Coordinates of C-alpha atoms in Angstrom, one line a residue:
M1 CA 6.0 -24.3 33.3
T2 CA 2.4 -23.5 32.6
Q3 CA 1.5 -24.0 28.9
S4 CA -0.4 -21.1 27.3
A5 CA -3.8 -21.7 25.9
P6 CA -4.1 -22.0 22.1
L7 CA -4.5 -18.7 20.2
P8 CA -8.2 -18.1 19.2
A9 CA -8.1 -17.3 15.4
A10 CA -10.2 -16.8 12.4
V11 CA -9.6 -17.0 8.6
V12 CA -11.1 -14.4 6.2
G13 CA -11.6 -15.9 2.8
A14 CA -12.6 -19.4 1.9
G15 CA -11.0 -19.8 -1.5
I16 CA -7.9 -21.8 -2.5
F17 CA -5.6 -19.8 -0.2
G18 CA -8.1 -19.4 2.6
R19 CA -8.5 -23.2 2.8
R20 CA -4.7 -23.5 3.1
H21 CA -4.8 -20.9 5.9
A22 CA -7.5 -22.9 7.6
R23 CA -5.6 -26.1 7.4
A24 CA -2.4 -24.6 8.7
L25 CA -4.2 -23.2 11.8
H26 CA -6.3 -26.3 12.3
E27 CA -3.2 -28.5 12.4
N28 CA -1.3 -26.1 14.7
P29 CA -1.7 -27.2 18.3
E30 CA -0.9 -23.7 19.5
A31 CA -3.9 -22.2 17.5
D32 CA -7.6 -22.6 18.0
L33 CA -9.4 -22.0 14.7
R34 CA -12.9 -20.8 15.5
L35 CA -14.3 -19.0 12.4
I36 CA -14.2 -19.0 8.7
V37 CA -15.3 -15.6 7.3
D38 CA -16.6 -15.5 3.7
P39 CA -19.6 -13.8 2.1
D40 CA -20.5 -16.9 0.1
P41 CA -22.6 -19.1 2.4
S42 CA -21.9 -22.4 0.6
T43 CA -18.2 -21.9 0.2
G44 CA -17.6 -20.6 3.7
A45 CA -19.8 -23.2 5.3
A46 CA -18.1 -26.0 3.4
V47 CA -14.6 -25.0 4.6
A48 CA -15.8 -24.4 8.1
A49 CA -17.3 -27.9 8.2
E50 CA -14.1 -29.4 6.9
F51 CA -12.1 -27.9 9.8
G52 CA -14.7 -28.2 12.5
C53 CA -15.4 -24.5 13.1
R54 CA -18.2 -21.9 12.5
H55 CA -18.9 -19.8 9.4
V56 CA -19.9 -16.1 9.4
T57 CA -20.4 -13.9 6.3
S58 CA -18.7 -10.7 7.3
V59 CA -15.8 -9.2 9.2
E60 CA -18.3 -7.2 11.3
D61 CA -19.9 -10.5 12.4
A62 CA -16.4 -11.9 13.2
L63 CA -15.4 -8.9 15.3
A64 CA -18.7 -9.3 17.3
E65 CA -17.6 -12.8 18.3
P66 CA -15.9 -12.8 21.7
G67 CA -12.3 -13.9 22.2
I68 CA -11.0 -13.9 18.6
E69 CA -7.4 -12.5 19.0
A70 CA -5.9 -13.1 15.6
F71 CA -7.1 -13.1 11.9
T72 CA -5.5 -14.4 8.7
V73 CA -6.6 -12.8 5.5
A74 CA -6.7 -14.6 2.1
V75 CA -8.8 -12.5 -0.2
P76 CA -7.9 -11.0 -3.6
D77 CA -5.1 -8.4 -3.2
R78 CA -7.4 -5.5 -4.2
L79 CA -9.5 -6.3 -1.1
H80 CA -6.6 -6.6 1.4
H81 CA -6.9 -3.0 2.7
T82 CA -10.7 -3.0 3.0
V83 CA -10.7 -6.3 4.9
T84 CA -7.7 -5.7 7.2
E85 CA -8.3 -2.1 8.2
P86 CA -11.3 -2.7 10.4
L87 CA -9.5 -5.7 12.0
L88 CA -6.5 -3.6 12.7
R89 CA -8.5 -0.7 14.0
A90 CA -10.2 -3.1 16.4
G91 CA -6.8 -4.1 17.7
R92 CA -6.6 -7.6 16.3
A93 CA -3.4 -9.2 15.1
V94 CA -3.5 -9.9 11.4
L95 CA -1.5 -12.1 9.0
V96 CA -2.4 -11.0 5.4
E97 CA -1.4 -12.8 2.3
K98 CA 1.2 -11.2 0.1
P99 CA 1.2 -8.6 -1.3
M100 CA 0.5 -6.2 1.6
A101 CA -1.8 -4.3 -0.8
H102 CA -2.4 -3.6 -4.5
S103 CA -1.1 0.0 -4.2
L104 CA 1.2 2.0 -2.0
S105 CA -1.6 4.3 -0.8
A106 CA -3.6 1.2 0.3
A107 CA -0.6 -0.2 2.2
Q108 CA -0.1 3.2 3.9
A109 CA -3.8 3.1 5.0
M110 CA -3.2 -0.4 6.5
R111 CA -0.2 0.8 8.4
E112 CA -2.1 3.8 9.8
A113 CA -5.0 1.5 10.8
A114 CA -2.5 -0.8 12.7
Q115 CA -1.0 2.3 14.5
A116 CA -4.5 3.6 15.3
G117 CA -5.7 0.3 16.8
G118 CA -2.4 -0.6 18.5
A119 CA -2.5 -3.8 16.4
R120 CA 0.2 -6.0 14.9
L121 CA 0.4 -6.8 11.2
M122 CA 2.4 -9.4 9.4
V123 CA 2.5 -9.9 5.6
G124 CA 2.8 -13.5 4.3
Q125 CA 6.1 -13.4 2.5
L126 CA 6.2 -17.1 2.5
F127 CA 9.7 -17.7 1.2
R128 CA 11.3 -16.1 4.3
F129 CA 10.5 -19.5 5.8
D130 CA 12.2 -21.4 3.0
G131 CA 15.6 -22.8 4.1
R132 CA 17.1 -22.1 0.7
Y133 CA 16.4 -18.4 0.9
L134 CA 17.6 -18.3 4.5
A135 CA 20.8 -20.0 3.5
M136 CA 21.4 -17.3 0.8
R137 CA 20.8 -14.5 3.4
D138 CA 23.1 -16.1 5.9
A139 CA 25.8 -16.4 3.2
V140 CA 25.5 -12.7 2.4
L141 CA 25.6 -11.7 6.1
A142 CA 28.7 -13.9 6.5
G143 CA 30.4 -11.9 3.7
A144 CA 30.4 -14.6 1.0
L145 CA 29.1 -12.2 -1.6
G146 CA 31.5 -9.3 -0.8
E147 CA 30.2 -6.1 -2.4
F148 CA 27.0 -6.7 -4.3
L149 CA 27.4 -5.9 -8.0
H150 CA 24.5 -7.3 -9.9
G151 CA 21.7 -9.9 -9.6
S152 CA 18.7 -11.4 -11.2
A153 CA 15.5 -13.0 -10.0
S154 CA 12.6 -14.7 -11.8
R155 CA 9.4 -16.6 -11.1
L156 CA 7.3 -18.2 -13.7
S157 CA 4.0 -20.3 -13.5
F158 CA 1.5 -21.9 -15.9
S159 CA -0.6 -19.7 -18.1
R160 CA -3.7 -21.2 -16.5
V161 CA -2.8 -19.3 -13.3
G162 CA -3.2 -16.1 -15.2
V163 CA -6.4 -17.3 -16.8
R164 CA -7.8 -18.2 -13.3
N165 CA -7.0 -14.7 -12.1
K166 CA -9.2 -13.3 -14.9
G167 CA -7.3 -10.0 -15.1
N168 CA -8.1 -9.2 -11.4
S169 CA -4.4 -9.1 -10.4
S170 CA -1.1 -8.4 -12.1
V171 CA 1.6 -11.0 -12.3
L172 CA 3.6 -8.6 -10.2
W173 CA 1.3 -8.9 -7.2
Y174 CA 0.5 -12.6 -7.6
L175 CA 4.0 -14.0 -8.3
G176 CA 6.6 -11.2 -8.5
V177 CA 6.2 -9.8 -5.0
H178 CA 8.0 -13.0 -3.7
E179 CA 11.2 -12.2 -5.5
V180 CA 10.9 -8.5 -5.1
D181 CA 10.9 -9.2 -1.3
A182 CA 13.6 -11.9 -1.4
I183 CA 16.2 -10.0 -3.4
Q184 CA 15.9 -6.9 -1.1
W185 CA 15.8 -9.0 2.1
I186 CA 18.8 -11.2 1.1
T187 CA 21.0 -8.4 -0.1
G188 CA 19.9 -5.9 2.6
E189 CA 19.4 -3.3 -0.2
R190 CA 16.4 -1.4 -1.4
I191 CA 15.5 -1.2 -5.1
V192 CA 15.4 2.6 -5.8
A193 CA 14.6 2.8 -9.5
V194 CA 13.1 0.6 -12.2
S195 CA 12.6 0.5 -16.0
A196 CA 10.0 -2.1 -17.0
T197 CA 8.1 -3.4 -20.0
R198 CA 5.6 -6.2 -20.5
V199 CA 4.4 -8.7 -23.1
A200 CA 0.7 -9.4 -23.5
K201 CA 0.1 -11.8 -26.4
H202 CA -1.1 -15.2 -25.2
L203 CA -3.5 -14.4 -22.4
P204 CA -5.5 -11.8 -24.4
T205 CA -6.2 -14.5 -27.0
L206 CA -7.8 -16.5 -24.2
G207 CA -10.0 -13.6 -23.3
V208 CA -8.0 -12.4 -20.3
D209 CA -7.0 -8.7 -20.0
S210 CA -3.6 -9.4 -18.5
E211 CA 0.1 -9.4 -19.3
D212 CA 1.9 -12.7 -20.0
A213 CA 5.1 -11.4 -18.4
I214 CA 6.8 -8.3 -17.0
V215 CA 10.6 -7.7 -17.2
A216 CA 12.3 -5.0 -15.3
L217 CA 15.8 -3.5 -15.0
V218 CA 16.4 -2.3 -11.4
R219 CA 18.9 -0.2 -9.6
F220 CA 19.7 -0.8 -5.9
S221 CA 20.6 1.7 -3.2
S222 CA 24.3 0.9 -3.4
G223 CA 24.4 1.4 -7.2
A224 CA 24.2 -2.3 -7.9
V225 CA 22.0 -3.3 -10.8
G226 CA 19.7 -6.2 -11.6
Q227 CA 16.9 -7.8 -13.6
L228 CA 13.5 -9.2 -12.6
C229 CA 11.3 -11.4 -14.7
F230 CA 7.8 -12.6 -13.7
G231 CA 5.3 -14.4 -15.9
W232 CA 2.3 -16.8 -15.9
S233 CA 3.5 -18.0 -19.3
L234 CA 4.7 -21.6 -18.9
A235 CA 3.1 -24.1 -21.3
E236 CA 1.1 -26.9 -19.8
H237 CA 3.5 -29.6 -20.8
M238 CA 6.3 -28.2 -18.5
P239 CA 7.1 -30.6 -15.7
T240 CA 6.5 -28.0 -13.0
G241 CA 4.3 -24.9 -12.7
L242 CA 6.7 -23.0 -10.4
K243 CA 10.0 -22.2 -12.0
I244 CA 12.1 -19.9 -9.8
G245 CA 15.7 -18.6 -10.1
M246 CA 18.0 -16.1 -8.4
E247 CA 21.6 -15.2 -8.9
L248 CA 23.6 -12.7 -6.9
V249 CA 27.1 -11.6 -8.0
G250 CA 29.6 -9.8 -5.8
T251 CA 33.2 -8.9 -5.6
A252 CA 33.9 -12.0 -3.4
G253 CA 31.6 -14.6 -4.8
T254 CA 28.4 -15.7 -6.4
I255 CA 25.2 -17.1 -4.8
E256 CA 22.7 -18.9 -6.9
L257 CA 19.2 -20.4 -6.3
N258 CA 18.0 -23.0 -8.8
T259 CA 14.7 -24.7 -8.2
Q260 CA 14.4 -26.7 -11.5
G261 CA 14.0 -30.0 -9.7
S262 CA 12.7 -31.1 -6.3
G263 CA 14.8 -34.3 -6.3
V264 CA 11.9 -36.5 -7.5
T265 CA 10.8 -36.8 -11.1
I266 CA 7.8 -38.8 -12.2
W267 CA 7.3 -40.0 -15.8
A268 CA 3.7 -41.2 -16.2
E269 CA 0.8 -40.9 -18.6
G270 CA 2.8 -39.2 -21.3
R271 CA 4.2 -36.4 -19.2
T272 CA 6.9 -35.5 -16.7
S273 CA 6.3 -33.9 -13.3
T274 CA 8.3 -32.9 -10.4
P275 CA 6.4 -32.8 -7.1
E276 CA 6.8 -29.7 -4.8
F277 CA 8.2 -30.5 -1.3
I278 CA 9.1 -27.1 0.2
Y279 CA 5.9 -24.9 0.2
S280 CA 3.3 -27.5 1.3
A281 CA 5.1 -30.7 2.1
E282 CA 3.3 -33.3 4.1
V283 CA 4.6 -35.6 6.8
D284 CA 2.3 -38.1 8.4
R285 CA -0.6 -36.4 6.5
R286 CA 0.1 -33.0 8.1
L287 CA 1.6 -29.8 6.7
A288 CA 5.3 -29.7 7.3
G289 CA 6.7 -27.2 4.8
S290 CA 7.3 -23.4 4.8
L291 CA 3.5 -22.7 4.9
A292 CA 3.3 -24.5 8.3
A293 CA 6.4 -22.7 9.5
E294 CA 5.0 -19.3 8.5
F295 CA 1.8 -19.9 10.4
G296 CA 3.6 -21.4 13.4
H297 CA 5.8 -18.3 13.6
F298 CA 2.7 -15.9 13.4
V299 CA 0.9 -17.8 16.2
R300 CA 3.9 -17.9 18.5
A301 CA 4.8 -14.3 17.8
V302 CA 1.3 -13.1 18.7
R303 CA 1.1 -15.2 21.8
D304 CA 4.5 -14.2 23.2
G305 CA 4.8 -10.7 21.8
S306 CA 7.9 -11.3 19.8
D307 CA 8.8 -9.6 16.5
F308 CA 7.4 -10.8 13.2
S309 CA 10.0 -12.0 10.7
V310 CA 8.4 -9.7 8.0
P311 CA 8.5 -6.1 9.2
V312 CA 5.7 -3.9 7.9
A313 CA 8.4 -1.5 6.4
D314 CA 9.7 -4.4 4.2
A315 CA 6.3 -5.3 3.0
M316 CA 5.6 -1.7 2.1
A317 CA 8.9 -1.5 0.3
N318 CA 7.8 -4.4 -1.9
V319 CA 4.6 -2.6 -2.7
A320 CA 6.5 0.5 -3.6
V321 CA 8.8 -1.4 -6.0
N322 CA 5.8 -3.0 -7.8
D323 CA 4.0 0.4 -7.9
A324 CA 7.1 1.9 -9.7
I325 CA 7.3 -1.1 -12.1
L326 CA 3.7 -0.7 -13.1
R327 CA 4.2 3.1 -13.6
S328 CA 7.3 2.3 -15.7
V329 CA 5.3 -0.2 -17.8
Q330 CA 2.7 2.6 -18.5
S331 CA 5.2 5.4 -19.1
G332 CA 8.0 3.5 -20.9
A333 CA 10.5 5.4 -18.7
W334 CA 12.6 4.9 -15.7
Q335 CA 10.7 5.4 -12.4
D336 CA 12.0 6.1 -9.0
V337 CA 10.7 3.9 -6.2
A338 CA 8.8 5.9 -3.5
P339 CA 11.3 6.3 -0.6
L340 CA 10.5 4.8 2.8
D341 CA 11.8 5.8 6.2
T342 CA 13.7 2.6 7.2
P343 CA 16.4 0.4 5.5
A344 CA 15.6 -3.1 4.4
G345 CA 15.1 -5.6 7.3
Q346 CA 14.1 -3.0 9.8
D347 CA 10.6 -2.0 10.9
G348 CA 9.1 1.5 11.1

């Protein structure tokens, strides 16, 4: 059987996440990383040199390059739609970091651009490539939960993550969208209404116009209820900067995700730490965790025309939920989630 040529690809954004994208593509034998796109000449050139490719300063320059079939996008969420729309209208396949966009109207514009260009779009909901979340979904599909009654999901990180964001993104977009996606995907139910509030005490004292945490009550399409909690509020002495939990309760059973430990604990230099092995694990100095799996899936799906594991409709549903949560925070009242045309897990 003849082996297909590697997929010519480019990364837009040379920050922390852009460098991760570049590494994932560089180490994937099925991909050919050709360009780093970033308006900052020094940052972009440095990442390009690290991974042996070229640097250009604009999406327009990248589209003028012959042969680039796929792009990954790792820029601030408020820029997702402005960066991806021209790529999609030009017919290129795109993997954009979560969230799909910072507003429902921006997400809708991205979907329309993909339809106009006949392009394919995947949103990087990373934890769909985490075996723990996959096991929970498999258990629900096998009937272990029975009828879903209520659930909860949370994701917390260090306060310094919020400080680093400088108020440019909400904790909902940076952290919460993971669990908003996961709880809908695992249960197969849409969140249809929310009531949310926030606390903003610590980060404002550090000069950052941002919430510390957002908590929301949610109602699902079946009538089940739940609670979501997202914060960049953990103190620096905590052993890990990623504290995640989920519990689903049904008529036949309970399914729980607990990530309080990775299996390895290190006590040194006056503090305790627990290394992370799922997201960006390394084996033989190469990425081997869910990040590598996500990019491998994207590359293979583009090459062979198979379905993406994150349908656009699901990514838009996540944006719609966050949009409603932010409206509820502002209004202090329950807010309906904007309806979409397709049920969870199906593309539109």
